[in-house]
mmCIF file of C-alpha atoms and ligand atoms in Angstrom:
data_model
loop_
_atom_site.group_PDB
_atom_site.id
_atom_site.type_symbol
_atom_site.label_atom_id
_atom_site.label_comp_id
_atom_site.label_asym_id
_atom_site.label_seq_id
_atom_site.Cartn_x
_atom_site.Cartn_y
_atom_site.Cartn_z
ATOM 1 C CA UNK A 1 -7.117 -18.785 0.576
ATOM 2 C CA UNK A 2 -4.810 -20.081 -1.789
ATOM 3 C CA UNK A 3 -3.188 -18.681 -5.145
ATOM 4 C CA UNK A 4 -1.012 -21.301 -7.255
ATOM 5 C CA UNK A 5 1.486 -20.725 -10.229
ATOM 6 C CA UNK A 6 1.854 -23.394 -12.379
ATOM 7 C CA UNK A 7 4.976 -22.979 -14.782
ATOM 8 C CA UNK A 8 7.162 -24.783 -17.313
ATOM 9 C CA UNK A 9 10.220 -25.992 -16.146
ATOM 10 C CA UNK A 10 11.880 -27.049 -19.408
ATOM 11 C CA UNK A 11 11.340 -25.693 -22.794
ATOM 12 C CA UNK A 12 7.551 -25.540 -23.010
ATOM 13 C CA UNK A 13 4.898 -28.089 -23.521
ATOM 14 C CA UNK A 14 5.381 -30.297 -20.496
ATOM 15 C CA UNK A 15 1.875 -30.400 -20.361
ATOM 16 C CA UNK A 16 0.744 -27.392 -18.131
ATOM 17 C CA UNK A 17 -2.266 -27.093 -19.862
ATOM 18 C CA UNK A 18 -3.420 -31.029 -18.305
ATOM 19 C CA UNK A 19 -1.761 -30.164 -14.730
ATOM 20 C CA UNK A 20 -3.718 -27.234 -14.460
ATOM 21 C CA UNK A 21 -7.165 -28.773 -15.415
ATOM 22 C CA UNK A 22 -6.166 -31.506 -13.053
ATOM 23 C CA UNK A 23 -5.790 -29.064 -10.369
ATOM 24 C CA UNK A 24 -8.997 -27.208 -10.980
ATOM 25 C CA UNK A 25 -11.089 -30.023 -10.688
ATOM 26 C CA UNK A 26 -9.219 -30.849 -7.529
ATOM 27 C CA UNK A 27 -9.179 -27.238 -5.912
ATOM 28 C CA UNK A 28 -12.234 -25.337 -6.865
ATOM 29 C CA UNK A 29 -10.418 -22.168 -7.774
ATOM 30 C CA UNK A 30 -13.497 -19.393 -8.307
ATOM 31 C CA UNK A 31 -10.558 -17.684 -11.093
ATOM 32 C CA UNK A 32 -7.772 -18.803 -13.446
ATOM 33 C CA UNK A 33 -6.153 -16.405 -15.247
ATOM 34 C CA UNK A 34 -3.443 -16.596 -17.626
ATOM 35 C CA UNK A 35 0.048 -14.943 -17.561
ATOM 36 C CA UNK A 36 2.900 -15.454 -20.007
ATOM 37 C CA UNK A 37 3.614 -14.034 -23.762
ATOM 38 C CA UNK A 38 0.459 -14.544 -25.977
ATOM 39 C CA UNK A 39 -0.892 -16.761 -28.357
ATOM 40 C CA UNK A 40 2.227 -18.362 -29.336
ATOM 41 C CA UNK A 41 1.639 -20.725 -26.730
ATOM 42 C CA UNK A 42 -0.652 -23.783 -27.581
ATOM 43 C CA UNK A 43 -2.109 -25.839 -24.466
ATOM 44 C CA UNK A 44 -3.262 -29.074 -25.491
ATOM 45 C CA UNK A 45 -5.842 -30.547 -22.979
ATOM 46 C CA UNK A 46 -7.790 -34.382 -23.399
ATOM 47 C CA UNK A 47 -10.684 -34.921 -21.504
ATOM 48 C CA UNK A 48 -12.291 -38.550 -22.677
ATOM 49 C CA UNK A 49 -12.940 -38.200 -26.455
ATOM 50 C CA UNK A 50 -12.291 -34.377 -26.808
ATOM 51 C CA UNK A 51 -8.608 -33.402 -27.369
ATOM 52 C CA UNK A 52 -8.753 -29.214 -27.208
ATOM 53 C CA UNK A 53 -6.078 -26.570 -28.107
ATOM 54 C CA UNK A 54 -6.341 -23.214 -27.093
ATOM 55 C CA UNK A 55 -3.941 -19.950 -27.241
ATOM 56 C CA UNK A 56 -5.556 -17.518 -25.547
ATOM 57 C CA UNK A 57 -8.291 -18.858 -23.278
ATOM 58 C CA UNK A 58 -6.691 -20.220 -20.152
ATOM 59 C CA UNK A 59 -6.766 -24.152 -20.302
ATOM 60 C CA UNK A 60 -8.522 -24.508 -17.416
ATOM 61 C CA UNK A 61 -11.494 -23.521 -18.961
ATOM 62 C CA UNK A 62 -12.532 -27.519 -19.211
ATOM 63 C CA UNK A 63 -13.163 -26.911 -15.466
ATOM 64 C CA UNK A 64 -16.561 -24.782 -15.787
ATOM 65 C CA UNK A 65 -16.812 -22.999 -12.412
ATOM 66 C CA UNK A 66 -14.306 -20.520 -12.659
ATOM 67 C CA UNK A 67 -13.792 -17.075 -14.405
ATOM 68 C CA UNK A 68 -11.329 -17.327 -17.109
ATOM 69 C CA UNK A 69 -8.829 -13.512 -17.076
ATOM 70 C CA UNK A 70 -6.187 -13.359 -19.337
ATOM 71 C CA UNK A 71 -3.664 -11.014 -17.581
ATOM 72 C CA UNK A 72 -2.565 -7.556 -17.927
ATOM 73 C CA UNK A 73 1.538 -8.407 -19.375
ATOM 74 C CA UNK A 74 -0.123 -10.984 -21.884
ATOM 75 C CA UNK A 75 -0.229 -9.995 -25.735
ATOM 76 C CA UNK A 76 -4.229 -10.665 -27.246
ATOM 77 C CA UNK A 77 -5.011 -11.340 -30.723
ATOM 78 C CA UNK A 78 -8.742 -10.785 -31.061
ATOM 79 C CA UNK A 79 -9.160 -12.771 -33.866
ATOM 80 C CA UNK A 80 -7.733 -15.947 -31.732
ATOM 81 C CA UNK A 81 -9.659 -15.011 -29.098
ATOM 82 C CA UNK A 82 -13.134 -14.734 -30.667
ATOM 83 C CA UNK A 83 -12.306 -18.229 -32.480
ATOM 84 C CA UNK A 84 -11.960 -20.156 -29.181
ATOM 85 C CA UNK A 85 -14.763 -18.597 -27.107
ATOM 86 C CA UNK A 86 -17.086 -19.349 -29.833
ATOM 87 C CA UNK A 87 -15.682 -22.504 -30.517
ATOM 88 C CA UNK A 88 -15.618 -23.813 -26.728
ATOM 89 C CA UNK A 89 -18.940 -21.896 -25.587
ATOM 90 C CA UNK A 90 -16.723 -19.706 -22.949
ATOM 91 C CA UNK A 91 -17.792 -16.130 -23.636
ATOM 92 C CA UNK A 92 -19.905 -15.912 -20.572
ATOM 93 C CA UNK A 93 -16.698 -16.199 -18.181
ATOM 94 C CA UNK A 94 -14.133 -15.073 -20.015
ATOM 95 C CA UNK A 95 -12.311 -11.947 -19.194
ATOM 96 C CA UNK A 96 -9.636 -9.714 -20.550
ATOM 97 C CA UNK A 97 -7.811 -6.806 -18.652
ATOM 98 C CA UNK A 98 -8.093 -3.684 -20.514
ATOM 99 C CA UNK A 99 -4.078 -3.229 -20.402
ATOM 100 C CA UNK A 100 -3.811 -5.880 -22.508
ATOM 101 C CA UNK A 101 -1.676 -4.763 -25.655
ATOM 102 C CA UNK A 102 -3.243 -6.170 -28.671
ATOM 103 C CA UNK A 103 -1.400 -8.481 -31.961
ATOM 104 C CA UNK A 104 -2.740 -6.333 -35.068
ATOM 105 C CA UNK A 105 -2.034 -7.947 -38.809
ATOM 106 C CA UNK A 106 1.129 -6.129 -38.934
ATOM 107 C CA UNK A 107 2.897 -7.792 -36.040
ATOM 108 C CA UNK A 108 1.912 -11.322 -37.731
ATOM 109 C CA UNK A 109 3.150 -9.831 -40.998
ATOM 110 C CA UNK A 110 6.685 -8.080 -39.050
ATOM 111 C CA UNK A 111 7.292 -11.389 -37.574
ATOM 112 C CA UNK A 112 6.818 -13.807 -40.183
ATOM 113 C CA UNK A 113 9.197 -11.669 -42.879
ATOM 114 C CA UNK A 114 11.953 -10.904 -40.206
ATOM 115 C CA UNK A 115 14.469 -13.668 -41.175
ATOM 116 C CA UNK A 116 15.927 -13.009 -37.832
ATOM 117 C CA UNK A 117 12.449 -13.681 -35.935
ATOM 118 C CA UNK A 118 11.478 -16.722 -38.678
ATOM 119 C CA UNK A 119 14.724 -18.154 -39.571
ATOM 120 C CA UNK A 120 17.689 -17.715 -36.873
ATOM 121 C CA UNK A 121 15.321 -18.465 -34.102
ATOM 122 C CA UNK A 122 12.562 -19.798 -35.461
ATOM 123 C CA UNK A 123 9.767 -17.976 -34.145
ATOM 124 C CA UNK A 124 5.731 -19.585 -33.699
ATOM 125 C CA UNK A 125 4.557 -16.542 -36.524
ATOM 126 C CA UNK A 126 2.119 -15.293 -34.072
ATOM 127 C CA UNK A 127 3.471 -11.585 -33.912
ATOM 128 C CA UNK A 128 4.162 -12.088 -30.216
ATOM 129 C CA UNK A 129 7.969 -10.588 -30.474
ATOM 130 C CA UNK A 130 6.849 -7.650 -33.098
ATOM 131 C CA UNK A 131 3.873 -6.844 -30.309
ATOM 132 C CA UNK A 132 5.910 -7.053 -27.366
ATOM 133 C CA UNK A 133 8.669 -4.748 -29.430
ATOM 134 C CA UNK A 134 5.551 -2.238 -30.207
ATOM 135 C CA UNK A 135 4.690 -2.228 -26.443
ATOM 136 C CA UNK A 136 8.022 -1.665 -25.091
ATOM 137 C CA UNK A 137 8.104 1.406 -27.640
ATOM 138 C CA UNK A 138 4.935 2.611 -26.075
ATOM 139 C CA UNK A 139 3.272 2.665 -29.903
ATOM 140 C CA UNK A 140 1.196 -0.924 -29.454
ATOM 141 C CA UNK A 141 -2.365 -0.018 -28.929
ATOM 142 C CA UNK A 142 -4.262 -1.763 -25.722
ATOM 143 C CA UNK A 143 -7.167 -4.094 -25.519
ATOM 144 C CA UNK A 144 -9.749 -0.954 -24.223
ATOM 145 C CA UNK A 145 -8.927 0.789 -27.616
ATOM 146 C CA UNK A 146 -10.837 -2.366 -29.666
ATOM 147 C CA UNK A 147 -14.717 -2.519 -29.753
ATOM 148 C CA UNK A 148 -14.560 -6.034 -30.310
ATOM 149 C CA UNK A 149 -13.232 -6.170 -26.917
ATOM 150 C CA UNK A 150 -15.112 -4.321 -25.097
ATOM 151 C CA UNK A 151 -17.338 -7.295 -24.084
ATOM 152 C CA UNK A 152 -14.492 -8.691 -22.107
ATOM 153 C CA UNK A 153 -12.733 -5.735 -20.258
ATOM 154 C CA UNK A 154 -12.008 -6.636 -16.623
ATOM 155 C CA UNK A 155 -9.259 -4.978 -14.174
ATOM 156 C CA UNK A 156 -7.835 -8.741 -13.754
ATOM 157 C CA UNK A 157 -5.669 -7.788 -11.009
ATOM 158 C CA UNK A 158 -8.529 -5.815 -8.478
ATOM 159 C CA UNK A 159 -10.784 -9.157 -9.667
ATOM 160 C CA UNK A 160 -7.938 -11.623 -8.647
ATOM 161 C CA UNK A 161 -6.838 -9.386 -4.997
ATOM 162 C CA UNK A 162 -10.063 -9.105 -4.272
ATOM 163 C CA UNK A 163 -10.989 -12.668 -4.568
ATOM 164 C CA UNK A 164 -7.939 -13.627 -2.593
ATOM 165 C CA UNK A 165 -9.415 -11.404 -0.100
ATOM 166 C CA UNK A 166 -12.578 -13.123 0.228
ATOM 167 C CA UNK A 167 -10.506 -17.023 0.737
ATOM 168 C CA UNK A 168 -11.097 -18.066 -2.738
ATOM 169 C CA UNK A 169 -8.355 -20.081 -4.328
ATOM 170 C CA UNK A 170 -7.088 -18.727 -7.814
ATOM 171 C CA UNK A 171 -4.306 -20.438 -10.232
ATOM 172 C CA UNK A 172 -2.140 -18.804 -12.336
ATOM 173 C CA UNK A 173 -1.081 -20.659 -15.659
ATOM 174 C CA UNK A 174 2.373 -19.490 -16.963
ATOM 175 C CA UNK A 175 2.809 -20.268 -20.655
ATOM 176 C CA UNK A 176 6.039 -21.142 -22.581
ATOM 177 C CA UNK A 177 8.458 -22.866 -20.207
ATOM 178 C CA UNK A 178 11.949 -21.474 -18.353
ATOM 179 C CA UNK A 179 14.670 -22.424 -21.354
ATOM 180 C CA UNK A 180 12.724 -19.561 -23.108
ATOM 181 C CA UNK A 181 12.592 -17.063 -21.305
ATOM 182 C CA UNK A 182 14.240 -13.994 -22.613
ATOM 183 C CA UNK A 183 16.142 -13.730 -19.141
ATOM 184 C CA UNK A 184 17.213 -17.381 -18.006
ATOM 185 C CA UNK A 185 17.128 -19.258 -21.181
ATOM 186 C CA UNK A 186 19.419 -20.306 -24.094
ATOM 187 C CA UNK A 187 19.435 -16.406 -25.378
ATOM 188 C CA UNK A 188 18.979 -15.057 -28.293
ATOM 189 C CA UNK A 189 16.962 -18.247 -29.244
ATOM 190 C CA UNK A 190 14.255 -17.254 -26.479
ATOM 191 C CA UNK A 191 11.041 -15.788 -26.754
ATOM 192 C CA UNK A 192 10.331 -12.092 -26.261
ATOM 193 C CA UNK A 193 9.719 -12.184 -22.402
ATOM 194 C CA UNK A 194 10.319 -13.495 -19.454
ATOM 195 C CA UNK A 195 8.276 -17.485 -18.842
ATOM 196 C CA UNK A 196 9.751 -17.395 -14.792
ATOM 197 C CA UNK A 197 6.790 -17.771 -12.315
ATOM 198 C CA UNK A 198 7.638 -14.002 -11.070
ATOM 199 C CA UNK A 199 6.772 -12.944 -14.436
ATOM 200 C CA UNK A 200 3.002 -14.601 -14.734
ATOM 201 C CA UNK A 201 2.790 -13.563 -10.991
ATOM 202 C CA UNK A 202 3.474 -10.042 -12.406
ATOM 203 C CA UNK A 203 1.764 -10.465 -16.183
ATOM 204 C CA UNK A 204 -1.733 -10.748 -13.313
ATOM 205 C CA UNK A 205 -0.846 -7.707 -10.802
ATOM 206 C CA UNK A 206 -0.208 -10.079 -7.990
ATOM 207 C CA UNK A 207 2.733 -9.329 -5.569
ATOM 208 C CA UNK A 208 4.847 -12.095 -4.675
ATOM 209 C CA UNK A 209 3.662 -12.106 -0.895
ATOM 210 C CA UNK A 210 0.833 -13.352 -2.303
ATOM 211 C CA UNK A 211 1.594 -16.584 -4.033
ATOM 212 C CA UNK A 212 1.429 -19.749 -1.514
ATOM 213 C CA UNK A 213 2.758 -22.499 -4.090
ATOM 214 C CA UNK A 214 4.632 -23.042 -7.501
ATOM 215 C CA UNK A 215 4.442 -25.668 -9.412
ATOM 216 C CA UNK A 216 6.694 -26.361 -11.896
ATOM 217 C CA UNK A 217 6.418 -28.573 -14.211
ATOM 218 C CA UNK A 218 8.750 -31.114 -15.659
ATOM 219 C CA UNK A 219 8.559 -33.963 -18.929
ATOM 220 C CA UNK A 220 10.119 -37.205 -18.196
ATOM 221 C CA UNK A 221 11.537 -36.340 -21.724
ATOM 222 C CA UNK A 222 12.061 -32.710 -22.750
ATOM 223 C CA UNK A 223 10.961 -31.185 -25.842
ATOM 224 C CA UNK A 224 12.130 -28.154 -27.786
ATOM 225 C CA UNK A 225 10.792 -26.683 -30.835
ATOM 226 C CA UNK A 226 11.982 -23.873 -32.829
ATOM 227 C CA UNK A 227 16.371 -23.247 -32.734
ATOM 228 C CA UNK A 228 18.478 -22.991 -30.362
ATOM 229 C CA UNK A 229 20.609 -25.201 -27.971
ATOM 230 C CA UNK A 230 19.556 -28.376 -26.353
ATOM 231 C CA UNK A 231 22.315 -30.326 -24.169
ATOM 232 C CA UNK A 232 20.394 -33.397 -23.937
ATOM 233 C CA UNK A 233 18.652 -33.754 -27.151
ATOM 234 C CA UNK A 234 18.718 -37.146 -28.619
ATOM 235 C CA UNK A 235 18.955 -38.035 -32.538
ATOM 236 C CA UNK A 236 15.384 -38.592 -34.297
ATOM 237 C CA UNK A 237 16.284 -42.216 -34.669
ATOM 238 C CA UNK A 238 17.094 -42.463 -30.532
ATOM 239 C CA UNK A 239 13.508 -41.127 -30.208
ATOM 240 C CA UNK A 240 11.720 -42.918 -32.644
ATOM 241 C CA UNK A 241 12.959 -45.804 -31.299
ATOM 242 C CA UNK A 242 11.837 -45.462 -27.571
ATOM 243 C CA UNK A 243 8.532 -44.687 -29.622
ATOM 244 C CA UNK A 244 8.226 -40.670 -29.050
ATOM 245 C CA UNK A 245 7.249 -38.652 -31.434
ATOM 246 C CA UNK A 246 5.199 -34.845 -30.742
ATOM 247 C CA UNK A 247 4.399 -32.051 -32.907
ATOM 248 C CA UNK A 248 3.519 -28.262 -32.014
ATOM 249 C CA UNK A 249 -0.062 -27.130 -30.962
ATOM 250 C CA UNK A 250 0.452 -23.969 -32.864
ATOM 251 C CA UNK A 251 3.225 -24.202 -35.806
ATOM 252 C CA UNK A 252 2.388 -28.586 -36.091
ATOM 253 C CA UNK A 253 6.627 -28.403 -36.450
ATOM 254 C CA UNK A 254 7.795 -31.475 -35.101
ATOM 255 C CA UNK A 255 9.440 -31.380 -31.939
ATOM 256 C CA UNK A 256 12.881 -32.063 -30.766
ATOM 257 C CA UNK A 257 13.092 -35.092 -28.096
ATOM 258 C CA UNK A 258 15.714 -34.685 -25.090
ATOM 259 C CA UNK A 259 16.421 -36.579 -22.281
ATOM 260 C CA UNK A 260 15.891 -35.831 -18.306
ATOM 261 C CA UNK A 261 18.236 -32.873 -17.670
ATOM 262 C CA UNK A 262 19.054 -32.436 -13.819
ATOM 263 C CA UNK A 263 21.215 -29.578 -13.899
ATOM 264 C CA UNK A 264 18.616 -27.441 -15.882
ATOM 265 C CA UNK A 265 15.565 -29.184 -13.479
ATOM 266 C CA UNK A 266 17.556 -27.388 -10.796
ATOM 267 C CA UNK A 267 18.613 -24.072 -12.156
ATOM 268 C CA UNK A 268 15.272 -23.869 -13.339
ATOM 269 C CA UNK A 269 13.752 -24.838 -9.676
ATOM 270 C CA UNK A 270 15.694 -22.251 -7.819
ATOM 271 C CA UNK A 271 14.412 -19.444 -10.374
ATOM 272 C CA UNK A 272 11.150 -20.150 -10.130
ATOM 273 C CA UNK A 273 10.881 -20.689 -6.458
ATOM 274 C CA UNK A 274 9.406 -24.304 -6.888
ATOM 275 C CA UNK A 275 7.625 -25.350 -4.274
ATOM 276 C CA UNK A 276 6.454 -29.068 -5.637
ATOM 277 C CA UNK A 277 7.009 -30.638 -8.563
ATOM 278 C CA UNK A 278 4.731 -32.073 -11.569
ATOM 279 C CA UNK A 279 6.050 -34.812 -13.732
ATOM 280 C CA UNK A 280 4.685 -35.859 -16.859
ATOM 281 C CA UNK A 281 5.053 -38.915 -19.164
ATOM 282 C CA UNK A 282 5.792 -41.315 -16.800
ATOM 283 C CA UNK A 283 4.117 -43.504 -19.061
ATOM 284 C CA UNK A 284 7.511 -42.864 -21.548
ATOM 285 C CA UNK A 285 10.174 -43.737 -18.945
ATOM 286 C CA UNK A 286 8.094 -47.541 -18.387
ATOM 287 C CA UNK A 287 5.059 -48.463 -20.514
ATOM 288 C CA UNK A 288 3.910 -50.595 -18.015
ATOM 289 C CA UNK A 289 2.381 -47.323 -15.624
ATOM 290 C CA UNK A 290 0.346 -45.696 -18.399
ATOM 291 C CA UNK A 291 -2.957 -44.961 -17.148
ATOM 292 C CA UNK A 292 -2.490 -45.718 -13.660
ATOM 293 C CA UNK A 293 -3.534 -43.743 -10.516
ATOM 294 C CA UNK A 294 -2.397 -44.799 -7.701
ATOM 295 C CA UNK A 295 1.169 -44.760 -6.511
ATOM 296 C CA UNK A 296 1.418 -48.040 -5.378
ATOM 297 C CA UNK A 297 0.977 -48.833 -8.714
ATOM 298 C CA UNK A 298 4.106 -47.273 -10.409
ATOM 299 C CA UNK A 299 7.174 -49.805 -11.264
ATOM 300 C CA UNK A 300 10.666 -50.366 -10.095
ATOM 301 C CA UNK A 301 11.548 -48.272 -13.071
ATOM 302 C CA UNK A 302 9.573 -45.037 -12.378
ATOM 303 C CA UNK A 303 10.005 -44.611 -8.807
ATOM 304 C CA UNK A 304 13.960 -45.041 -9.389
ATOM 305 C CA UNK A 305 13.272 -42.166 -11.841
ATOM 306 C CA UNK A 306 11.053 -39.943 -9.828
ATOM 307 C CA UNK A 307 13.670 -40.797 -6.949
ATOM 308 C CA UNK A 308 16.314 -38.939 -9.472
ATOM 309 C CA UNK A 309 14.327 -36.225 -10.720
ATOM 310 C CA UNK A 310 13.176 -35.196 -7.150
ATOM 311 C CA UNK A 311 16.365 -35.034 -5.998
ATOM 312 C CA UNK A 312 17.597 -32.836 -9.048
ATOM 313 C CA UNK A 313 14.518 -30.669 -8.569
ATOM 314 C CA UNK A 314 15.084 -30.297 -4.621
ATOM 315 C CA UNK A 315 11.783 -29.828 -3.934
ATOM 316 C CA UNK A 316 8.812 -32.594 -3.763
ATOM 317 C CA UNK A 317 7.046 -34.068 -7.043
ATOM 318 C CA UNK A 318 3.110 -34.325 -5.708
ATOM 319 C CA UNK A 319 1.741 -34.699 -9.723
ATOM 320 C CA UNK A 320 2.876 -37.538 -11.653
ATOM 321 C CA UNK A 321 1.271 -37.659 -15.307
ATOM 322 C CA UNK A 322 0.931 -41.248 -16.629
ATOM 323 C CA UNK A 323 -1.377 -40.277 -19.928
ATOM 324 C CA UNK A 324 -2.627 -37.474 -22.050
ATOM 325 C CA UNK A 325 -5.784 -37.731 -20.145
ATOM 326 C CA UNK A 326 -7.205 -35.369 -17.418
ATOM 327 C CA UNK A 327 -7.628 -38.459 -15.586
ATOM 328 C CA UNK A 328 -4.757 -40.348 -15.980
ATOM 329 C CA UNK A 329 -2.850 -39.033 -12.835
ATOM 330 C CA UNK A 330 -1.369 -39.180 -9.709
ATOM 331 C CA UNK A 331 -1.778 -36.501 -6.973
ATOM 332 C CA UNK A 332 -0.098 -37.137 -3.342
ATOM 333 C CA UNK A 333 -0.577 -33.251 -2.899
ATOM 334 C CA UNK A 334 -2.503 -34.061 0.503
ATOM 335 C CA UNK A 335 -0.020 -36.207 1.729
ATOM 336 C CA UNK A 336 3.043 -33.433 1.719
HETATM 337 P P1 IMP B 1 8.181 -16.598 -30.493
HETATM 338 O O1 IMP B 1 7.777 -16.651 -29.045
HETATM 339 O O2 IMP B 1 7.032 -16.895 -31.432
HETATM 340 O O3 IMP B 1 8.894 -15.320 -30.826
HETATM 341 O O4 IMP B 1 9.227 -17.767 -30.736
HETATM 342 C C1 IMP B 1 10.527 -17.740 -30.152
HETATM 343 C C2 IMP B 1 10.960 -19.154 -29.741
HETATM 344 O O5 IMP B 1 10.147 -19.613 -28.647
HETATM 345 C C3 IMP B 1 10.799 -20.213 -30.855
HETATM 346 O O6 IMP B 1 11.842 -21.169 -30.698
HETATM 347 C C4 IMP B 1 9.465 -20.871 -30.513
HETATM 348 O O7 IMP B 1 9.382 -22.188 -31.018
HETATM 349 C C5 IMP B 1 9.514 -20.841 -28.991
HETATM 350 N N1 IMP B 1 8.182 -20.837 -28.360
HETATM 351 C C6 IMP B 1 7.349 -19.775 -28.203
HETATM 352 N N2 IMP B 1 6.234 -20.147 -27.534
HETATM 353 C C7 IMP B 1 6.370 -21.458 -27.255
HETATM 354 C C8 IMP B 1 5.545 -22.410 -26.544
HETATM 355 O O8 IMP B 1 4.476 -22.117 -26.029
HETATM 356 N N3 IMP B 1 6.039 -23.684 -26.472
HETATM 357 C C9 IMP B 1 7.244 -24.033 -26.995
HETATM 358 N N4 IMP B 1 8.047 -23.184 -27.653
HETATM 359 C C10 IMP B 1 7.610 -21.908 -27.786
HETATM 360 MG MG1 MG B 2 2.543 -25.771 -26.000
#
């Protein structure tokens, strides 16, 4: 039996969504469910030609053998979620719990006229922090209250227990990343709950005794969209010029471009309990190991970098990303 949180160690978009297909195809899990705020998250995932985006539907869904739960603390907006199970063929496997609360028109509408919410922080739009206000209130209405839902009710946590029961290995996908959470991050220019891996542990009804690993994931060089502080960020022309340039799944705002930050890799390690590491865009820090998948492969130049980073982490980095691909990677998981 195994269960596995994977979590974002910066400020979102270090490329969970990849990690976690990666690790599906590896382990076999028979669920992955989804923790975290809602569908102001956007997990990009590339698998050969296809480059997919999803918000609601757990991003391991390009793995096709496993049930696909969003969990109970997660905010659903059914008109997101009916998109992307049509649009990806998914609706057979895809399951909601009926706690769910639900994103009406009126969050979307609360959030995007707050100035606060739009402006000072810069929030994704999505009504996430209006929901998540309603639900807190006790007024928000759940996911068993909506016929269009009905199709997809599940008790996520008896589903996930139970299959941890039986030996079957189940991941966890945390959204959003640790510099956002309402609790650790750069507050007030968070998001409206907590990203650490004890949150998506809880946001699925699983008790921490449970978890055997969590993986946290790192970028070579951190992003940050939306406001709000960033100690290492880097001027546009300091980015453009080592050639990186991203823009948000959701909101297409361009991103802000950092560089490595130890002392948050480590604060940010401790809180979530890391257990091994995941680094992505290698391929940034030297050109020369994009694609590659072996380790004896990587330069000079990355392994002095990975040397760094895994001694700011303090725990061992098993995933190294050198692409956007689902392939391009390198996994000494095995030989921990
Ligand atoms: P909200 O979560 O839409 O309320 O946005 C609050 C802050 O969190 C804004 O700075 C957003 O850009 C940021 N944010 C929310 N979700 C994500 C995410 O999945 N990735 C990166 N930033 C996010
Ligand atoms: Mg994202």
């Amino acid at each position: 039996m195994s269960c596995t949180i994977i979590v974002g160690g910066f400020f979102g978009d270090e490329g969970k969504g990849k990690i976690v297909a990666h690790i599906a195809f590896q382990d076999h899990p028979t669920i992955i469910s989804r923790g975290g705020v809602g569908p102001n998250a956007g997990h990009t995932v590339t698998m050969g030609e296809k480059e997919y985006g999803v918000r609601m539907v757990p991003s391991g869904f390009v793995y096709p053998h496993a049930r696909l739960f969003i969990g109970t603390g997660v905010l659903v907006d059914p008109r997101v979620l009916r998109h992307e199970v049509d649009l990806l063929g998914v609706q057979e496997r895809t399951f909601v719990d009926y706690r769910c609360a639900v994103i009406e028109e009126d969050h979307i509408r609360r959030d995007k006229a707050s100035d606060h919410l739009a402006k000072t922080i810069g929030s994704t739009g999505s009504g996430c922090g209006p929901a998540n206000a309603d639900r807190v209130m006790r007024v928000a209405r759940q996911a068993k209250d909506f016929p269009e839902l009905q199709q997809f009710l599940i008790d996520v946590p008896a589903e996930i227990n139970g299959a941890l029961d039986r030996g079957e290995s189940v991941l966890l996908e945390g959204t959003q990343g640790f510099g956002i959470s309402l609790y650790y991050g750069t507050y007030p220019f968070v998001t409206s709950k907590d990203t650490s891996a004890s949150q998506i542990a809880s946001d699925n009804g699983v008790g921490p005794t449970r978890i055997d690993d969590v993986i946290v994931v790192f970028k070579a060089y951190p992003t940050r969209v939306g406001e709000g502080p960033f100690s290492t960020e880097m001027t546009r022309d300091v980015s453009d010029s080592l050639g990186i340039q991203e823009f948000g799944t959701v909101t297409h705002r361009q991103r802000r471009i950092g560089e490595w930050d130890g002392k948050m890799a480590r604060y940010s390690a401790m809180i979530n309990g890391c257990t091994q590491a995941a680094i992505t865009g290698i391929d940034r820090v030297d050109p020369a190991c994009a694609g590659i998948t072996d380790y004896d492969r990587l330069t000079r130049k990355a392994l002095d970098f990975l040397g760094k980073a895994e001694a700011d982490i303090g725990a061992p980095i098993t995933l190294i990303s050198t692409g956007p691909d689902v392939a391009h990677i390198i996994d000494i998981r095995d030989q921990q």
